[in-house]
Amino acid sequence: AAVFADARQGGAEELRAAAAPAARFAHSVADLVAHVAGGFRHGGLDRLHAVGLSEGFADPAVARAYLPDTLEPTLEAAGARLQAHIARGEMRDVPARAAALALLSPIVLIFLHQQALNGRRSHPTDIDALLKAHIEGFVRGYATGTEPEEAGKSDTARRQAP
């Protein structure tokens, strides 16, 4: 259980960054997805979630530690970012928590599948293409249409484009 608390404390800055809206809606969604994907690719989130889920299903004490220290802070940060876009009128007025779950669930699943479960060997998936399509679909479904956007490109990706 201490591993989840330590991870939350160590990831506090990343959670603050995830909660802060960046630019306009589509760019902000892309940046949030890139931020979360980076945690799975380079920050050990795949192992943390794999342990939290597998052990949490078997042991209620682990679940009680994993949920408030790992899964919920991520959902809350994403929800806070999305709520800011709702308040700005850039995103449809929906429950931000439900939208955060809709945004993050496929990301968690694909990284667990490809990395933690080693699905990349037997069922390889182009994660970047999947994330791009997911961002585009999320933005189409939730945007109010009040801003011109290039859905699916983070601020970082746009700066690197020729």
Coordinates of C-alpha atoms in Angstrom, one line a residue, residues 1-16 48 68-70 73:
A1 CA 0.0 0.0 0.0
A2 CA 2.9 2.3 0.7
V3 CA 4.0 2.0 -2.9
F4 CA 0.8 3.8 -4.1
A5 CA 1.2 6.6 -1.6
D6 CA 4.9 7.1 -2.6
A7 CA 3.9 7.1 -6.2
R8 CA 1.3 9.7 -5.6
Q9 CA 3.7 11.9 -3.7
G10 CA 6.3 11.5 -6.4
G11 CA 3.8 12.3 -9.1
A12 CA 2.3 15.4 -7.4
E13 CA 3.8 17.8 -10.0
E14 CA 2.6 15.6 -12.9
L15 CA -0.9 15.6 -11.4
R16 CA -0.9 19.4 -11.1
L48 CA 1.7 0.6 -11.0
P68 CA -7.3 7.0 -3.6
D69 CA -3.6 7.2 -4.2
T70 CA -3.3 6.2 -7.9
P73 CA -6.0 11.4 -8.4

